[in-house]
mmCIF file of C-alpha atoms in Angstrom:
data_model
loop_
_atom_site.group_PDB
_atom_site.id
_atom_site.type_symbol
_atom_site.label_atom_id
_atom_site.label_comp_id
_atom_site.label_asym_id
_atom_site.label_seq_id
_atom_site.Cartn_x
_atom_site.Cartn_y
_atom_site.Cartn_z
ATOM 1 C CA MET R 1 310.977 -75.530 -14.662
ATOM 2 C CA ALA R 2 308.240 -73.886 -16.713
ATOM 3 C CA VAL R 3 309.128 -70.429 -15.440
ATOM 4 C CA LEU R 4 312.851 -70.827 -16.087
ATOM 5 C CA THR R 5 312.287 -72.206 -19.577
ATOM 6 C CA PHE R 6 310.027 -69.288 -20.426
ATOM 7 C CA LEU R 7 312.489 -66.798 -18.970
ATOM 8 C CA LEU R 8 315.293 -68.260 -21.073
ATOM 9 C CA ARG R 9 313.165 -67.891 -24.184
ATOM 10 C CA PHE R 10 312.134 -64.373 -23.153
ATOM 11 C CA LEU R 11 315.579 -63.096 -22.189
ATOM 12 C CA PRO R 12 316.699 -61.873 -25.637
ATOM 13 C CA PHE R 13 313.464 -59.940 -25.985
ATOM 14 C CA LEU R 14 314.085 -58.313 -22.622
ATOM 15 C CA LEU R 15 317.679 -57.485 -23.443
ATOM 16 C CA PHE R 16 317.361 -56.297 -27.007
ATOM 17 C CA GLY R 17 313.677 -55.962 -27.765
ATOM 18 C CA ARG R 18 312.988 -52.503 -26.348
ATOM 19 C CA LYS R 19 314.942 -50.486 -28.833
ATOM 20 C CA GLU R 20 313.037 -48.965 -31.708
ATOM 21 C CA ARG R 21 315.752 -49.823 -34.165
ATOM 22 C CA PRO R 22 317.956 -52.815 -33.543
ATOM 23 C CA SER R 23 321.656 -52.156 -33.657
ATOM 24 C CA PRO R 24 323.444 -52.906 -36.937
ATOM 25 C CA VAL R 25 325.539 -55.565 -35.200
ATOM 26 C CA LEU R 26 322.447 -57.420 -34.051
ATOM 27 C CA ASP R 27 320.839 -56.868 -37.408
ATOM 28 C CA SER R 28 323.558 -58.540 -39.424
ATOM 29 C CA LEU R 29 324.114 -61.202 -36.758
ATOM 30 C CA ASN R 30 320.490 -62.175 -37.203
ATOM 31 C CA LYS R 31 321.049 -62.784 -40.879
ATOM 32 C CA LEU R 32 323.986 -65.086 -40.102
ATOM 33 C CA LEU R 33 322.720 -66.816 -36.964
ATOM 34 C CA PRO R 34 319.821 -69.043 -38.095
ATOM 35 C CA SER R 35 321.818 -71.136 -40.557
ATOM 36 C CA ALA R 36 324.619 -71.499 -37.995
ATOM 37 C CA ILE R 37 322.202 -72.586 -35.252
ATOM 38 C CA ILE R 38 320.488 -75.096 -37.555
ATOM 39 C CA ALA R 39 323.943 -76.578 -38.250
ATOM 40 C CA VAL R 40 324.640 -76.863 -34.506
ATOM 41 C CA LEU R 41 321.213 -78.469 -34.053
ATOM 42 C CA VAL R 42 322.035 -81.096 -36.669
ATOM 43 C CA VAL R 43 325.076 -82.027 -34.584
ATOM 44 C CA TYR R 44 322.911 -81.896 -31.442
ATOM 45 C CA CYS R 45 320.473 -84.422 -32.924
ATOM 46 C CA LEU R 46 323.325 -86.791 -33.748
ATOM 47 C CA LYS R 47 325.228 -86.206 -30.527
ATOM 48 C CA ASP R 48 324.765 -89.712 -29.190
ATOM 49 C CA MET R 49 326.538 -91.396 -32.070
ATOM 50 C CA ASN R 50 329.396 -93.551 -30.888
ATOM 51 C CA PHE R 51 332.073 -94.692 -33.332
ATOM 52 C CA ARG R 52 333.216 -97.468 -31.038
ATOM 53 C CA ARG R 53 329.940 -99.323 -31.497
ATOM 54 C CA ILE R 54 328.917 -100.280 -34.993
ATOM 55 C CA ASP R 55 325.179 -100.269 -34.193
ATOM 56 C CA ASN R 56 325.566 -96.772 -32.864
ATOM 57 C CA PHE R 57 326.812 -94.905 -35.891
ATOM 58 C CA VAL R 58 326.200 -96.930 -39.070
ATOM 59 C CA PRO R 59 322.365 -96.594 -39.035
ATOM 60 C CA GLU R 60 322.713 -92.871 -38.390
ATOM 61 C CA LEU R 61 325.210 -92.358 -41.208
ATOM 62 C CA ILE R 62 323.119 -94.351 -43.687
ATOM 63 C CA ALA R 63 319.896 -92.566 -42.727
ATOM 64 C CA VAL R 64 321.528 -89.126 -42.921
ATOM 65 C CA ALA R 65 322.790 -90.001 -46.410
ATOM 66 C CA VAL R 66 319.315 -91.213 -47.418
ATOM 67 C CA VAL R 67 317.717 -87.962 -46.234
ATOM 68 C CA ALA R 68 320.305 -85.867 -48.047
ATOM 69 C CA LEU R 69 320.104 -87.812 -51.300
ATOM 70 C CA LEU R 70 316.286 -87.955 -51.306
ATOM 71 C CA HIS R 71 316.190 -84.254 -50.651
ATOM 72 C CA LEU R 72 318.666 -83.331 -53.350
ATOM 73 C CA TRP R 73 316.753 -85.551 -55.753
ATOM 74 C CA ARG R 74 313.101 -84.595 -55.083
ATOM 75 C CA ARG R 75 313.369 -81.544 -52.812
ATOM 76 C CA ASN R 76 310.187 -82.563 -51.079
ATOM 77 C CA ASN R 77 310.409 -82.233 -47.285
ATOM 78 C CA LEU R 78 307.937 -84.972 -46.540
ATOM 79 C CA ILE R 79 309.550 -87.521 -48.850
ATOM 80 C CA SER R 80 313.040 -86.848 -47.486
ATOM 81 C CA ILE R 81 312.008 -86.877 -43.819
ATOM 82 C CA GLY R 82 309.613 -89.816 -44.153
ATOM 83 C CA GLY R 83 312.036 -91.843 -46.237
ATOM 84 C CA GLY R 84 314.953 -91.190 -43.897
ATOM 85 C CA ALA R 85 312.929 -92.082 -40.809
ATOM 86 C CA VAL R 86 311.606 -95.312 -42.337
ATOM 87 C CA VAL R 87 315.106 -96.382 -43.370
ATOM 88 C CA TYR R 88 316.434 -95.575 -39.905
ATOM 89 C CA MET R 89 313.633 -97.490 -38.183
ATOM 90 C CA LEU R 90 314.191 -100.539 -40.396
ATOM 91 C CA LEU R 91 317.922 -100.388 -39.713
ATOM 92 C CA VAL R 92 317.698 -100.147 -35.920
ATOM 93 C CA GLN R 93 314.873 -102.656 -35.633
ATOM 94 C CA LEU R 94 315.832 -105.321 -38.139
ATOM 95 C CA VAL R 95 319.468 -105.030 -39.116
ATOM 96 C CA PHE R 96 321.444 -103.814 -36.120
ATOM 97 C CA MET L 1 292.353 -67.944 -42.661
ATOM 98 C CA LYS L 2 291.623 -71.394 -44.045
ATOM 99 C CA ALA L 3 294.510 -71.195 -46.485
ATOM 100 C CA GLU L 4 296.849 -70.197 -43.654
ATOM 101 C CA LEU L 5 295.633 -73.097 -41.520
ATOM 102 C CA ARG L 6 296.204 -75.574 -44.304
ATOM 103 C CA TYR L 7 299.627 -74.200 -45.122
ATOM 104 C CA ALA L 8 300.688 -74.385 -41.462
ATOM 105 C CA VAL L 9 299.486 -77.991 -41.181
ATOM 106 C CA ARG L 10 301.572 -78.957 -44.203
ATOM 107 C CA GLN L 11 304.652 -77.199 -42.880
ATOM 108 C CA THR L 12 304.331 -78.800 -39.450
ATOM 109 C CA LEU L 13 303.662 -82.356 -40.626
ATOM 110 C CA PRO L 14 307.177 -83.680 -39.876
ATOM 111 C CA VAL L 15 307.047 -82.087 -36.429
ATOM 112 C CA MET L 16 303.640 -83.646 -35.882
ATOM 113 C CA ILE L 17 305.041 -87.159 -36.328
ATOM 114 C CA GLY L 18 307.996 -86.442 -34.056
ATOM 115 C CA TYR L 19 306.059 -84.617 -31.356
ATOM 116 C CA LEU L 20 303.253 -87.158 -31.198
ATOM 117 C CA PHE L 21 305.850 -89.860 -30.717
ATOM 118 C CA PHE L 22 307.970 -88.030 -28.153
ATOM 119 C CA GLY L 23 304.862 -86.753 -26.390
ATOM 120 C CA THR L 24 303.551 -90.302 -26.138
ATOM 121 C CA ALA L 25 306.847 -91.513 -24.737
ATOM 122 C CA PHE L 26 306.770 -88.737 -22.136
ATOM 123 C CA GLY L 27 303.157 -89.413 -21.154
ATOM 124 C CA LEU L 28 303.902 -93.095 -20.799
ATOM 125 C CA MET L 29 306.910 -92.497 -18.580
ATOM 126 C CA LEU L 30 305.032 -90.055 -16.370
ATOM 127 C CA GLN L 31 302.163 -92.481 -16.043
ATOM 128 C CA ASN L 32 304.573 -95.252 -15.078
ATOM 129 C CA ILE L 33 305.777 -93.314 -12.048
ATOM 130 C CA GLY L 34 302.207 -92.678 -10.931
ATOM 131 C CA TYR L 35 301.027 -89.416 -12.471
ATOM 132 C CA ASN L 36 297.899 -89.655 -14.610
ATOM 133 C CA PHE L 37 297.169 -88.030 -17.975
ATOM 134 C CA LEU L 38 296.066 -84.724 -16.460
ATOM 135 C CA TRP L 39 299.597 -84.229 -15.166
ATOM 136 C CA ALA L 40 301.072 -85.119 -18.540
ATOM 137 C CA MET L 41 298.721 -82.655 -20.208
ATOM 138 C CA LEU L 42 299.512 -79.916 -17.703
ATOM 139 C CA ALA L 43 303.270 -80.425 -17.965
ATOM 140 C CA SER L 44 303.185 -80.282 -21.760
ATOM 141 C CA LEU L 45 300.900 -77.267 -21.702
ATOM 142 C CA VAL L 46 302.999 -75.125 -19.364
ATOM 143 C CA ILE L 47 306.567 -76.420 -19.613
ATOM 144 C CA TYR L 48 306.637 -77.403 -23.287
ATOM 145 C CA ALA L 49 310.289 -78.325 -23.541
ATOM 146 C CA GLY L 50 310.968 -81.807 -24.827
ATOM 147 C CA SER L 51 314.186 -83.069 -23.317
ATOM 148 C CA MET L 52 313.507 -81.075 -20.142
ATOM 149 C CA GLN L 53 310.266 -82.921 -19.506
ATOM 150 C CA PHE L 54 312.037 -86.267 -19.659
ATOM 151 C CA VAL L 55 314.384 -84.960 -16.995
ATOM 152 C CA LEU L 56 311.301 -83.938 -15.033
ATOM 153 C CA VAL L 57 310.201 -87.566 -14.930
ATOM 154 C CA SER L 58 313.478 -88.685 -13.409
ATOM 155 C CA LEU L 59 313.395 -85.784 -10.949
ATOM 156 C CA LEU L 60 309.829 -86.612 -9.918
ATOM 157 C CA ALA L 61 310.734 -90.266 -9.514
ATOM 158 C CA GLY L 62 313.477 -89.363 -7.037
ATOM 159 C CA ALA L 63 313.358 -87.021 -4.071
ATOM 160 C CA PHE L 64 312.411 -83.461 -5.024
ATOM 161 C CA ASN L 65 315.474 -81.300 -5.169
ATOM 162 C CA LEU L 66 314.905 -77.682 -6.175
ATOM 163 C CA PRO L 67 318.543 -76.719 -6.836
ATOM 164 C CA ALA L 68 318.850 -79.749 -9.134
ATOM 165 C CA VAL L 69 315.723 -78.687 -11.042
ATOM 166 C CA ILE L 70 317.069 -75.169 -11.476
ATOM 167 C CA LEU L 71 320.522 -76.311 -12.519
ATOM 168 C CA MET L 72 319.229 -78.896 -14.980
ATOM 169 C CA THR L 73 316.782 -76.454 -16.560
ATOM 170 C CA LEU L 74 319.458 -73.830 -17.004
ATOM 171 C CA THR L 75 322.003 -76.207 -18.515
ATOM 172 C CA ILE L 76 319.616 -78.064 -20.809
ATOM 173 C CA ASN L 77 317.490 -75.154 -21.973
ATOM 174 C CA SER L 78 319.981 -72.314 -22.096
ATOM 175 C CA ARG L 79 320.305 -72.844 -25.851
ATOM 176 C CA HIS L 80 316.846 -71.301 -26.146
ATOM 177 C CA PHE L 81 318.356 -67.967 -25.283
ATOM 178 C CA PHE L 82 319.637 -67.725 -28.855
ATOM 179 C CA TYR L 83 316.373 -68.594 -30.541
ATOM 180 C CA GLY L 84 314.610 -65.304 -29.945
ATOM 181 C CA LEU L 85 317.229 -63.127 -31.618
ATOM 182 C CA PRO L 86 316.028 -63.344 -35.237
ATOM 183 C CA PHE L 87 312.438 -62.748 -34.169
ATOM 184 C CA LEU L 88 312.806 -59.683 -31.942
ATOM 185 C CA LYS L 89 310.843 -57.502 -34.325
ATOM 186 C CA LYS L 90 308.613 -60.059 -35.986
ATOM 187 C CA PHE L 91 307.121 -61.328 -32.737
ATOM 188 C CA ARG L 92 306.519 -57.825 -31.405
ATOM 189 C CA GLU L 93 304.517 -57.022 -34.483
ATOM 190 C CA MET L 94 302.218 -59.901 -33.693
ATOM 191 C CA GLY L 95 300.416 -58.039 -30.914
ATOM 192 C CA LYS L 96 298.494 -60.330 -28.623
ATOM 193 C CA ALA L 97 300.296 -63.451 -29.801
ATOM 194 C CA TYR L 98 303.687 -61.992 -28.854
ATOM 195 C CA LEU L 99 304.145 -63.677 -25.487
ATOM 196 C CA TYR L 100 302.788 -66.965 -26.768
ATOM 197 C CA MET L 101 305.265 -66.937 -29.655
ATOM 198 C CA VAL L 102 308.131 -66.395 -27.210
ATOM 199 C CA PHE L 103 306.845 -69.119 -24.907
ATOM 200 C CA SER L 104 306.401 -71.694 -27.658
ATOM 201 C CA LEU L 105 309.808 -71.280 -29.306
ATOM 202 C CA THR L 106 311.147 -74.842 -29.163
ATOM 203 C CA ASP L 107 313.985 -76.248 -31.280
ATOM 204 C CA GLU L 108 311.581 -77.467 -33.940
ATOM 205 C CA THR L 109 309.361 -74.382 -33.984
ATOM 206 C CA TYR L 110 312.467 -72.215 -34.213
ATOM 207 C CA ALA L 111 313.766 -74.218 -37.163
ATOM 208 C CA LEU L 112 310.448 -74.067 -39.003
ATOM 209 C CA LEU L 113 310.005 -70.343 -38.393
ATOM 210 C CA CYS L 114 313.541 -69.644 -39.606
ATOM 211 C CA SER L 115 313.120 -71.608 -42.776
ATOM 212 C CA VAL L 116 309.468 -71.208 -43.710
ATOM 213 C CA TRP L 117 308.747 -69.420 -46.950
ATOM 214 C CA ILE L 118 305.413 -67.649 -46.937
ATOM 215 C CA PRO L 119 303.579 -67.226 -50.259
ATOM 216 C CA ASP L 120 302.401 -63.699 -51.045
ATOM 217 C CA HIS L 121 298.716 -64.405 -50.766
ATOM 218 C CA LEU L 122 299.020 -65.653 -47.177
ATOM 219 C CA ASP L 123 299.178 -63.635 -43.967
ATOM 220 C CA GLY L 124 302.651 -64.353 -42.570
ATOM 221 C CA LYS L 125 301.687 -63.486 -39.007
ATOM 222 C CA LYS L 126 298.862 -66.004 -39.028
ATOM 223 C CA VAL L 127 300.999 -68.726 -40.600
ATOM 224 C CA ARG L 128 303.721 -68.233 -37.974
ATOM 225 C CA PHE L 129 301.189 -68.276 -35.173
ATOM 226 C CA PHE L 130 299.528 -71.452 -36.446
ATOM 227 C CA ILE L 131 302.879 -73.186 -36.864
ATOM 228 C CA ALA L 132 303.739 -72.432 -33.235
ATOM 229 C CA LEU L 133 300.270 -73.368 -32.005
ATOM 230 C CA PHE L 134 300.004 -76.636 -33.948
ATOM 231 C CA ASN L 135 303.389 -77.850 -32.771
ATOM 232 C CA HIS L 136 302.319 -77.185 -29.182
ATOM 233 C CA LEU L 137 299.026 -79.024 -29.728
ATOM 234 C CA TYR L 138 300.798 -82.073 -31.215
ATOM 235 C CA TRP L 139 303.000 -82.200 -28.151
ATOM 236 C CA ILE L 140 300.078 -81.922 -25.703
ATOM 237 C CA THR L 141 298.061 -84.495 -27.651
ATOM 238 C CA GLY L 142 300.967 -86.937 -27.724
ATOM 239 C CA SER L 143 301.622 -86.637 -23.980
ATOM 240 C CA THR L 144 297.971 -87.069 -23.076
ATOM 241 C CA LEU L 145 297.502 -90.080 -25.326
ATOM 242 C CA GLY L 146 300.731 -91.606 -24.072
ATOM 243 C CA ALA L 147 299.623 -91.335 -20.454
ATOM 244 C CA LEU L 148 296.162 -92.656 -21.297
ATOM 245 C CA GLY L 149 296.977 -95.646 -23.394
ATOM 246 C CA GLY L 150 300.570 -95.692 -24.461
ATOM 247 C CA ALA L 151 300.965 -99.132 -22.971
ATOM 248 C CA LEU L 152 298.347 -100.462 -25.397
ATOM 249 C CA LEU L 153 300.533 -99.426 -28.282
ATOM 250 C CA ASN L 154 301.903 -102.605 -29.752
ATOM 251 C CA ILE L 155 303.803 -101.411 -32.784
ATOM 252 C CA ASP L 156 307.519 -101.105 -32.353
ATOM 253 C CA LEU L 157 308.266 -97.464 -33.064
ATOM 254 C CA LYS L 158 311.904 -97.592 -32.138
ATOM 255 C CA GLY L 159 313.821 -95.182 -34.316
ATOM 256 C CA ILE L 160 310.942 -92.856 -35.168
ATOM 257 C CA GLU L 161 312.753 -90.079 -33.326
ATOM 258 C CA PHE L 162 314.863 -89.777 -36.458
ATOM 259 C CA THR L 163 312.072 -87.645 -37.984
ATOM 260 C CA MET L 164 313.373 -84.717 -35.919
ATOM 261 C CA THR L 165 316.965 -85.255 -37.036
ATOM 262 C CA ALA L 166 315.788 -85.538 -40.641
ATOM 263 C CA LEU L 167 313.820 -82.306 -40.302
ATOM 264 C CA PHE L 168 316.924 -80.385 -39.241
ATOM 265 C CA ILE L 169 318.986 -81.971 -42.017
ATOM 266 C CA VAL L 170 316.401 -80.984 -44.618
ATOM 267 C CA ILE L 171 316.285 -77.420 -43.355
ATOM 268 C CA PHE L 172 320.069 -77.347 -43.346
ATOM 269 C CA ILE L 173 320.203 -78.524 -46.982
ATOM 270 C CA GLU L 174 317.523 -76.039 -48.046
ATOM 271 C CA GLN L 175 319.441 -73.167 -46.500
ATOM 272 C CA TRP L 176 322.654 -74.424 -48.063
ATOM 273 C CA ILE L 177 321.128 -74.580 -51.546
ATOM 274 C CA SER L 178 319.576 -71.129 -51.373
ATOM 275 C CA ALA L 179 322.709 -69.520 -49.906
ATOM 276 C CA THR L 180 325.610 -67.935 -51.734
ATOM 277 C CA LYS L 181 329.241 -68.795 -51.050
ATOM 278 C CA ILE L 182 329.518 -66.096 -48.392
ATOM 279 C CA THR L 183 326.229 -66.811 -46.665
ATOM 280 C CA ARG L 184 327.291 -70.446 -46.343
ATOM 281 C CA VAL L 185 330.052 -69.431 -43.930
ATOM 282 C CA PRO L 186 327.743 -69.427 -40.858
ATOM 283 C CA ALA L 187 326.540 -72.948 -41.651
ATOM 284 C CA VAL L 188 330.120 -74.209 -41.880
ATOM 285 C CA VAL L 189 331.073 -72.390 -38.682
ATOM 286 C CA GLY L 190 328.108 -73.881 -36.833
ATOM 287 C CA LEU L 191 328.812 -77.377 -38.092
ATOM 288 C CA LEU L 192 332.510 -77.257 -37.194
ATOM 289 C CA CYS L 193 331.945 -75.725 -33.756
ATOM 290 C CA GLY L 194 329.284 -78.319 -33.046
ATOM 291 C CA LEU L 195 331.494 -81.219 -34.120
ATOM 292 C CA VAL L 196 334.659 -80.045 -32.390
ATOM 293 C CA LEU L 197 332.977 -79.222 -29.083
ATOM 294 C CA ARG L 198 330.951 -82.435 -29.179
ATOM 295 C CA LEU L 199 334.229 -84.363 -29.502
ATOM 296 C CA ILE L 200 335.925 -82.425 -26.729
ATOM 297 C CA LEU L 201 333.095 -82.045 -24.222
ATOM 298 C CA GLY L 202 330.959 -85.103 -24.922
ATOM 299 C CA PRO L 203 327.253 -85.367 -25.775
ATOM 300 C CA ASP L 204 325.787 -83.911 -22.598
ATOM 301 C CA ARG L 205 327.419 -80.548 -22.181
ATOM 302 C CA PHE L 206 328.575 -79.313 -25.551
ATOM 303 C CA ILE L 207 325.528 -77.479 -26.862
ATOM 304 C CA LEU L 208 325.791 -74.176 -24.979
ATOM 305 C CA PRO L 209 329.576 -73.794 -25.434
ATOM 306 C CA ALA L 210 329.113 -74.681 -29.112
ATOM 307 C CA LEU L 211 326.504 -71.958 -29.550
ATOM 308 C CA ILE L 212 328.569 -69.379 -27.665
ATOM 309 C CA VAL L 213 331.685 -70.134 -29.718
ATOM 310 C CA THR L 214 329.642 -70.034 -32.938
ATOM 311 C CA VAL L 215 328.173 -66.634 -32.103
ATOM 312 C CA THR L 216 331.591 -65.314 -31.083
ATOM 313 C CA ILE L 217 333.197 -66.442 -34.330
ATOM 314 C CA LEU L 218 330.333 -64.946 -36.340
ATOM 315 C CA LEU L 219 330.716 -61.650 -34.467
ATOM 316 C CA VAL L 220 334.410 -61.613 -35.327
ATOM 317 C CA LEU L 221 333.788 -62.513 -38.970
ATOM 318 C CA ARG L 222 330.791 -60.224 -39.317
ATOM 319 C CA PRO L 223 332.489 -57.066 -40.623
ATOM 320 C CA SER L 224 334.270 -58.923 -43.400
ATOM 321 C CA LEU L 225 331.206 -61.037 -44.258
ATOM 322 C CA ASP L 226 329.061 -57.903 -44.424
ATOM 323 C CA ARG L 227 331.558 -56.145 -46.636
ATOM 324 C CA ARG L 228 331.984 -59.070 -48.970
ATOM 325 C CA SER L 229 328.280 -59.775 -49.361
ATOM 326 C CA GLY L 230 327.814 -56.021 -50.036
ATOM 327 C CA GLU L 231 330.498 -56.113 -52.717
ATOM 328 C CA LYS L 232 328.965 -59.166 -54.269
ATOM 329 C CA GLU L 233 325.581 -57.481 -54.577
ATOM 330 C CA GLU L 234 327.074 -54.388 -56.179
ATOM 331 C CA GLU L 235 329.134 -56.472 -58.498
ATOM 332 C CA GLY L 236 326.074 -58.396 -59.527
ATOM 333 C CA SER L 237 323.958 -55.351 -60.243
ATOM 334 C CA SER L 238 326.352 -52.860 -61.809
ATOM 335 C CA VAL L 239 329.096 -54.868 -63.528
ATOM 336 C CA PRO L 240 327.613 -58.244 -64.291
ATOM 337 C CA SER L 241 330.262 -59.056 -66.892
ATOM 338 C CA LYS L 242 333.149 -58.707 -64.463
ATOM 339 C CA ARG L 243 333.451 -62.458 -64.042
#
């Protein structure tokens, strides 16, 4: 398990890392890729939401909105993340 | 050195909360099936892959089945293949730390390294290394503590896993704000591919197809995105009054 995980992380370096100058395709892909992957990861974090059960999507939606609004308002990572997590914990523990 | 350490601690604070919690949960589960804290520590030290380690617990609890281990690892962790791409050059420049940086590239470390802004007076290589190292240490600490005394923990922490989700949302918003119209295209592509494939394939097997489709679409769009962002820059510098 450890070996395979490391190999998966190492594979791109094996495949593309040797060249002195990365190809232009890879170069511009690397400018585009991070923001796309972060977006996929947001979906990945929320993958277990289930719209057929009210306690399984309402807390998530509210907490996501809280994080977004806090962040647009203060732009402080810790406030947005802390605030969102506290709201989510209160919702899943006390309300739903 | 001190300034870099402090900066890295601040940047990794959200991950610290999440990793300590998840690590504790992992340690506790491992302890429950009869492996003590040394095993939890060892697993977190050498495997260091969150969701994979929870699978490890269920695999250890049942009969050992090597093909299952291999298959599960490949399906769950194959997304990591994409994480190295932006860092091909940066990690190589880090000399001795190179292999460690590759090894420690988890979802959260990847996201932080992609988004971190390094002030001029700090050594970027050191900051990146400390970010990776601290995240790993939080994870190991959490697992060890969980195996040692997780059961003593009385506070209900249900829901604290949302710190990780919130971290990715914040990074997403930051990238969205700092992007231009054209550089927002990848974010939209990623979001749509993620959503569509999640709906079609379900929560357990959508991530790799979603990433592959995202990369494919970006490769197709790349020439036109490159051209248009080039035009935009020229426009901005030479004929600012055009619009």
